[in-house]
């Protein structure tokens, strides 16, 4: 089984090493193609206005001067000669839950993989202020990764679907289990805008990611992680709101 690894935290991110450790429990045919720098929050961006460069860091290990989507594209077209069996993206430092998904470079790399017809899985390790800088920040993902990934490698998935996995920010032995759940939604628009002055005296703004309020709807990824479970959410690329189609069509027909 040939597996392509990528992420949005960059080729040197600790979470990528965790992902490699998880992947090597299933295969030795591991290829890495990741952005050369952190690309969190880049979503599904594709670099069109400048060239990207491919750098070789070792056997089957490459970085790209671009976005996570660029990294997958280069991984598929220039790094690996043949299509991989699986694309794994992560393990992201931080949650990709609820409406984080469309901002997420980690999930978007898996979206790019799904578009290319490859089984694709995004993995993220939720952190708290307390666990963020701890050396055991990725402990839950490290310990539980293979157990979560196993079934995702051979469960049939329709075309243009992918899977989003989030590990709770708790010790591995405190994790209660794995739940397949739907995507939740945060109640309020995200984060804060921090204002300041740069060293030359000009005003700047910087988007912050404060804890976002949410109601824990039953059966969601947010609730699962909050309850101490690993959240596994199948996602589809068809964003059409099918039940509104008829009403809209009727308006334009009249
Ligand atoms: Mn990230």
Short mmCIF file of C-alpha atoms and ligand atoms in Angstrom, two decimals:
data_model
loop_
_atom_site.label_atom_id
_atom_site.label_comp_id
_atom_site.label_asym_id
_atom_site.label_seq_id
_atom_site.Cartn_x
_atom_site.Cartn_y
_atom_site.Cartn_z
CA UNK A 1 0.00 0.00 0.00
CA UNK A 2 1.45 3.30 -1.11
CA UNK A 3 0.66 6.22 1.21
CA UNK A 4 1.27 9.92 0.54
CA UNK A 5 1.59 12.09 3.64
CA UNK A 6 1.06 15.82 3.76
CA UNK A 7 -0.03 18.51 6.22
CA UNK A 8 -0.53 22.26 6.58
CA UNK A 9 1.93 22.87 9.42
CA UNK A 10 4.98 22.34 7.23
CA UNK A 11 7.51 19.63 6.45
CA UNK A 12 9.24 20.04 9.85
CA UNK A 13 6.07 19.98 11.98
CA UNK A 14 6.00 17.49 14.88
CA UNK A 15 2.52 16.35 13.81
CA UNK A 16 3.89 15.12 10.47
CA UNK A 17 6.37 12.91 12.33
CA UNK A 18 3.43 11.55 14.36
CA UNK A 19 1.54 10.87 11.13
CA UNK A 20 4.54 9.05 9.67
CA UNK A 21 4.73 6.88 12.79
CA UNK A 22 1.03 6.00 12.39
CA UNK A 23 1.36 5.31 8.64
CA UNK A 24 4.42 3.05 9.06
CA UNK A 25 2.30 0.66 11.11
CA UNK A 26 0.51 -0.13 7.82
CA UNK A 27 3.14 0.23 5.10
CA UNK A 28 6.79 0.91 4.29
CA UNK A 29 5.84 2.57 1.02
CA UNK A 30 5.51 6.04 2.53
CA UNK A 31 5.99 9.27 0.55
CA UNK A 32 5.96 12.75 2.01
CA UNK A 33 5.17 15.98 0.17
CA UNK A 34 4.30 18.86 2.47
CA UNK A 35 4.46 22.68 2.40
CA UNK A 36 7.89 24.06 3.31
CA UNK A 37 6.30 26.48 5.81
CA UNK A 38 3.19 26.57 7.96
CA UNK A 39 0.05 27.03 5.85
CA UNK A 40 -2.64 26.80 8.51
CA UNK A 41 -5.84 28.61 7.54
CA UNK A 42 -5.04 28.49 3.84
CA UNK A 43 -8.06 26.32 3.12
CA UNK A 44 -8.16 24.92 -0.40
CA UNK A 45 -5.99 27.66 -1.90
CA UNK A 46 -4.09 26.85 -5.09
CA UNK A 47 -1.04 28.94 -6.01
CA UNK A 48 -1.60 30.52 -9.42
CA UNK A 49 0.28 33.82 -9.41
CA UNK A 50 3.81 32.60 -8.76
CA UNK A 51 5.84 29.47 -9.40
CA UNK A 52 6.20 26.77 -6.77
CA UNK A 53 9.46 24.99 -6.11
CA UNK A 54 9.97 21.38 -5.08
CA UNK A 55 12.73 20.57 -2.60
CA UNK A 56 14.07 17.11 -1.82
CA UNK A 57 14.83 16.48 1.86
CA UNK A 58 15.57 12.78 1.65
CA UNK A 59 14.41 9.50 0.21
CA UNK A 60 10.68 9.96 -0.64
CA UNK A 61 10.59 13.22 1.35
CA UNK A 62 9.80 16.52 -0.37
CA UNK A 63 8.55 20.01 0.37
CA UNK A 64 6.75 22.53 -1.81
CA UNK A 65 6.86 26.33 -1.59
CA UNK A 66 3.10 26.61 -1.61
CA UNK A 67 -0.17 25.58 -0.06
CA UNK A 68 -1.33 22.15 1.14
CA UNK A 69 -3.29 21.80 -2.10
CA UNK A 70 -0.11 22.57 -4.05
CA UNK A 71 1.71 19.92 -2.02
CA UNK A 72 -0.88 17.25 -2.88
CA UNK A 73 -0.87 18.26 -6.53
CA UNK A 74 2.92 18.06 -6.69
CA UNK A 75 2.91 14.86 -4.66
CA UNK A 76 0.58 13.17 -7.11
CA UNK A 77 1.97 14.57 -10.36
CA UNK A 78 5.72 15.03 -9.79
CA UNK A 79 6.83 13.14 -6.69
CA UNK A 80 5.05 9.79 -6.98
CA UNK A 81 5.01 8.27 -10.42
CA UNK A 82 1.86 6.25 -9.76
CA UNK A 83 -1.31 7.12 -7.87
CA UNK A 84 -1.01 6.36 -4.12
CA UNK A 85 -3.60 4.16 -2.46
CA UNK A 86 -4.14 6.60 0.38
CA UNK A 87 -3.44 10.24 1.22
CA UNK A 88 -3.10 11.17 4.89
CA UNK A 89 -3.04 14.81 5.96
CA UNK A 90 -1.89 15.92 9.42
CA UNK A 91 -1.57 15.36 12.21
CA UNK A 92 -2.61 18.99 12.47
CA UNK A 93 -1.66 20.96 15.54
CA UNK A 94 -5.13 22.06 16.60
CA UNK A 95 -8.76 21.24 15.98
CA UNK A 96 -10.43 21.00 12.61
CA UNK A 97 -13.96 20.66 13.90
CA UNK A 98 -17.33 22.02 12.81
CA UNK A 99 -16.99 25.04 10.51
CA UNK A 100 -13.19 25.03 10.85
CA UNK A 101 -13.29 22.68 7.89
CA UNK A 102 -13.40 25.21 5.06
CA UNK A 103 -10.53 27.22 6.56
CA UNK A 104 -8.45 24.15 7.14
CA UNK A 105 -5.39 23.46 5.01
CA UNK A 106 -5.25 20.02 6.62
CA UNK A 107 -8.76 19.06 5.53
CA UNK A 108 -8.34 20.80 2.17
CA UNK A 109 -5.30 18.66 1.36
CA UNK A 110 -7.57 15.64 1.88
CA UNK A 111 -10.23 17.33 -0.28
CA UNK A 112 -7.65 17.66 -3.05
CA UNK A 113 -6.85 13.97 -2.64
CA UNK A 114 -10.54 13.04 -2.84
CA UNK A 115 -10.91 15.15 -5.99
CA UNK A 116 -8.06 13.16 -7.49
CA UNK A 117 -9.92 9.95 -6.70
CA UNK A 118 -7.64 8.83 -3.86
CA UNK A 119 -8.89 7.66 -0.46
CA UNK A 120 -8.05 10.64 1.75
CA UNK A 121 -8.08 11.16 5.48
CA UNK A 122 -7.36 14.31 7.52
CA UNK A 123 -6.20 14.01 11.13
CA UNK A 124 -6.03 16.73 13.75
CA UNK A 125 -4.99 16.83 17.39
CA UNK A 126 -7.11 19.24 19.40
CA UNK A 127 -5.15 21.22 21.99
CA UNK A 128 -5.98 23.39 24.97
CA UNK A 129 -3.93 26.24 26.45
CA UNK A 130 -2.55 23.67 28.88
CA UNK A 131 -1.59 20.98 26.35
CA UNK A 132 -0.54 23.25 23.44
CA UNK A 133 3.18 23.41 24.20
CA UNK A 134 3.47 20.17 26.11
CA UNK A 135 5.68 17.46 24.60
CA UNK A 136 2.73 15.10 25.01
CA UNK A 137 0.42 17.38 22.95
CA UNK A 138 0.09 14.65 20.29
CA UNK A 139 -0.15 11.73 22.74
CA UNK A 140 -3.76 10.83 21.91
CA UNK A 141 -3.07 10.87 18.15
CA UNK A 142 0.14 8.89 18.57
CA UNK A 143 -1.48 6.16 20.67
CA UNK A 144 -4.84 5.94 18.91
CA UNK A 145 -3.89 6.82 15.33
CA UNK A 146 -3.49 3.28 13.99
CA UNK A 147 -6.67 2.07 15.72
CA UNK A 148 -8.63 4.87 14.04
CA UNK A 149 -6.94 4.54 10.68
CA UNK A 150 -7.28 0.75 10.26
CA UNK A 151 -11.02 0.69 9.40
CA UNK A 152 -10.68 3.85 7.32
CA UNK A 153 -8.27 2.08 4.97
CA UNK A 154 -10.75 -0.55 3.79
CA UNK A 155 -14.26 0.73 4.56
CA UNK A 156 -15.84 1.46 1.18
CA UNK A 157 -16.15 5.21 0.59
CA UNK A 158 -18.01 6.71 -2.37
CA UNK A 159 -16.18 8.99 -4.79
CA UNK A 160 -15.68 12.59 -3.68
CA UNK A 161 -15.84 11.77 -0.02
CA UNK A 162 -13.10 12.02 2.58
CA UNK A 163 -12.79 11.47 6.31
CA UNK A 164 -11.99 14.04 8.99
CA UNK A 165 -10.54 12.77 12.29
CA UNK A 166 -10.04 14.81 15.47
CA UNK A 167 -8.26 13.53 18.59
CA UNK A 168 -9.35 15.02 21.95
CA UNK A 169 -6.78 16.96 24.03
CA UNK A 170 -6.49 14.36 26.78
CA UNK A 171 -4.14 11.55 27.77
CA UNK A 172 -4.44 8.38 25.64
CA UNK A 173 -5.74 6.30 28.52
CA UNK A 174 -8.44 8.90 29.20
CA UNK A 175 -9.78 8.66 25.63
CA UNK A 176 -13.15 6.90 25.84
CA UNK A 177 -13.25 5.55 22.29
CA UNK A 178 -14.00 6.44 18.69
CA UNK A 179 -17.28 7.93 17.46
CA UNK A 180 -18.49 8.37 13.90
CA UNK A 181 -20.31 11.70 14.06
CA UNK A 182 -21.59 14.47 11.81
CA UNK A 183 -20.05 17.90 11.40
CA UNK A 184 -21.19 20.42 14.01
CA UNK A 185 -21.38 24.20 13.74
CA UNK A 186 -20.09 26.94 15.98
CA UNK A 187 -22.71 29.38 17.24
CA UNK A 188 -20.82 32.61 16.62
CA UNK A 189 -18.48 33.97 13.99
CA UNK A 190 -14.93 33.14 14.76
CA UNK A 191 -12.25 34.78 16.77
CA UNK A 192 -11.06 38.24 17.52
CA UNK A 193 -9.34 40.97 15.53
CA UNK A 194 -6.32 42.19 17.46
CA UNK A 195 -5.17 45.73 16.64
CA UNK A 196 -1.65 47.02 17.08
CA UNK A 197 1.12 49.20 15.67
CA UNK A 198 4.07 47.79 13.78
CA UNK A 199 7.66 48.95 14.52
CA UNK A 200 7.27 51.75 11.95
CA UNK A 201 4.10 53.02 13.59
CA UNK A 202 1.59 51.71 11.07
CA UNK A 203 -1.60 50.06 12.25
CA UNK A 204 -2.04 46.34 11.72
CA UNK A 205 -4.77 43.80 12.41
CA UNK A 206 -4.22 40.19 13.36
CA UNK A 207 -6.95 37.57 13.47
CA UNK A 208 -6.98 35.61 16.71
CA UNK A 209 -8.56 32.22 17.36
CA UNK A 210 -10.23 32.55 20.72
CA UNK A 211 -12.29 29.68 22.05
CA UNK A 212 -15.48 29.75 20.02
CA UNK A 213 -18.86 29.36 21.69
CA UNK A 214 -20.90 26.42 20.61
CA UNK A 215 -23.92 24.46 21.64
CA UNK A 216 -23.05 20.81 21.82
CA UNK A 217 -25.55 19.41 19.38
CA UNK A 218 -26.00 15.68 19.86
CA UNK A 219 -24.06 13.48 17.47
CA UNK A 220 -21.57 16.13 16.33
CA UNK A 221 -17.78 16.20 16.14
CA UNK A 222 -17.74 19.01 18.72
CA UNK A 223 -19.73 16.94 21.20
CA UNK A 224 -17.64 13.80 20.67
CA UNK A 225 -14.34 15.58 21.36
CA UNK A 226 -15.88 17.41 24.32
CA UNK A 227 -16.98 14.04 25.72
CA UNK A 228 -13.45 12.63 25.38
CA UNK A 229 -13.99 10.62 22.19
CA UNK A 230 -12.10 10.66 18.90
CA UNK A 231 -14.40 12.19 16.28
CA UNK A 232 -14.52 10.55 12.83
CA UNK A 233 -16.60 12.46 10.27
CA UNK A 234 -17.11 11.45 6.65
CA UNK A 235 -17.31 14.58 4.46
CA UNK A 236 -18.66 15.09 0.97
CA UNK A 237 -17.56 17.60 -1.63
CA UNK A 238 -21.06 18.26 -2.92
CA UNK A 239 -22.00 21.39 -0.95
CA UNK A 240 -25.34 21.75 -2.72
CA UNK A 241 -28.23 22.28 -0.34
CA UNK A 242 -30.49 19.85 -2.12
CA UNK A 243 -33.72 20.61 -0.28
CA UNK A 244 -33.52 24.30 -1.36
CA UNK A 245 -33.09 23.43 -5.04
CA UNK A 246 -36.78 23.00 -5.77
CA UNK A 247 -37.81 26.34 -4.20
CA UNK A 248 -35.10 28.26 -6.09
CA UNK A 249 -35.90 26.55 -9.36
CA UNK A 250 -39.56 27.47 -8.90
CA UNK A 251 -38.67 31.18 -8.39
CA UNK A 252 -36.78 31.33 -11.68
CA UNK A 253 -39.44 29.45 -13.57
CA UNK A 254 -42.22 31.84 -12.59
MN1 LIG B 1 -2.26 23.60 10.83
#
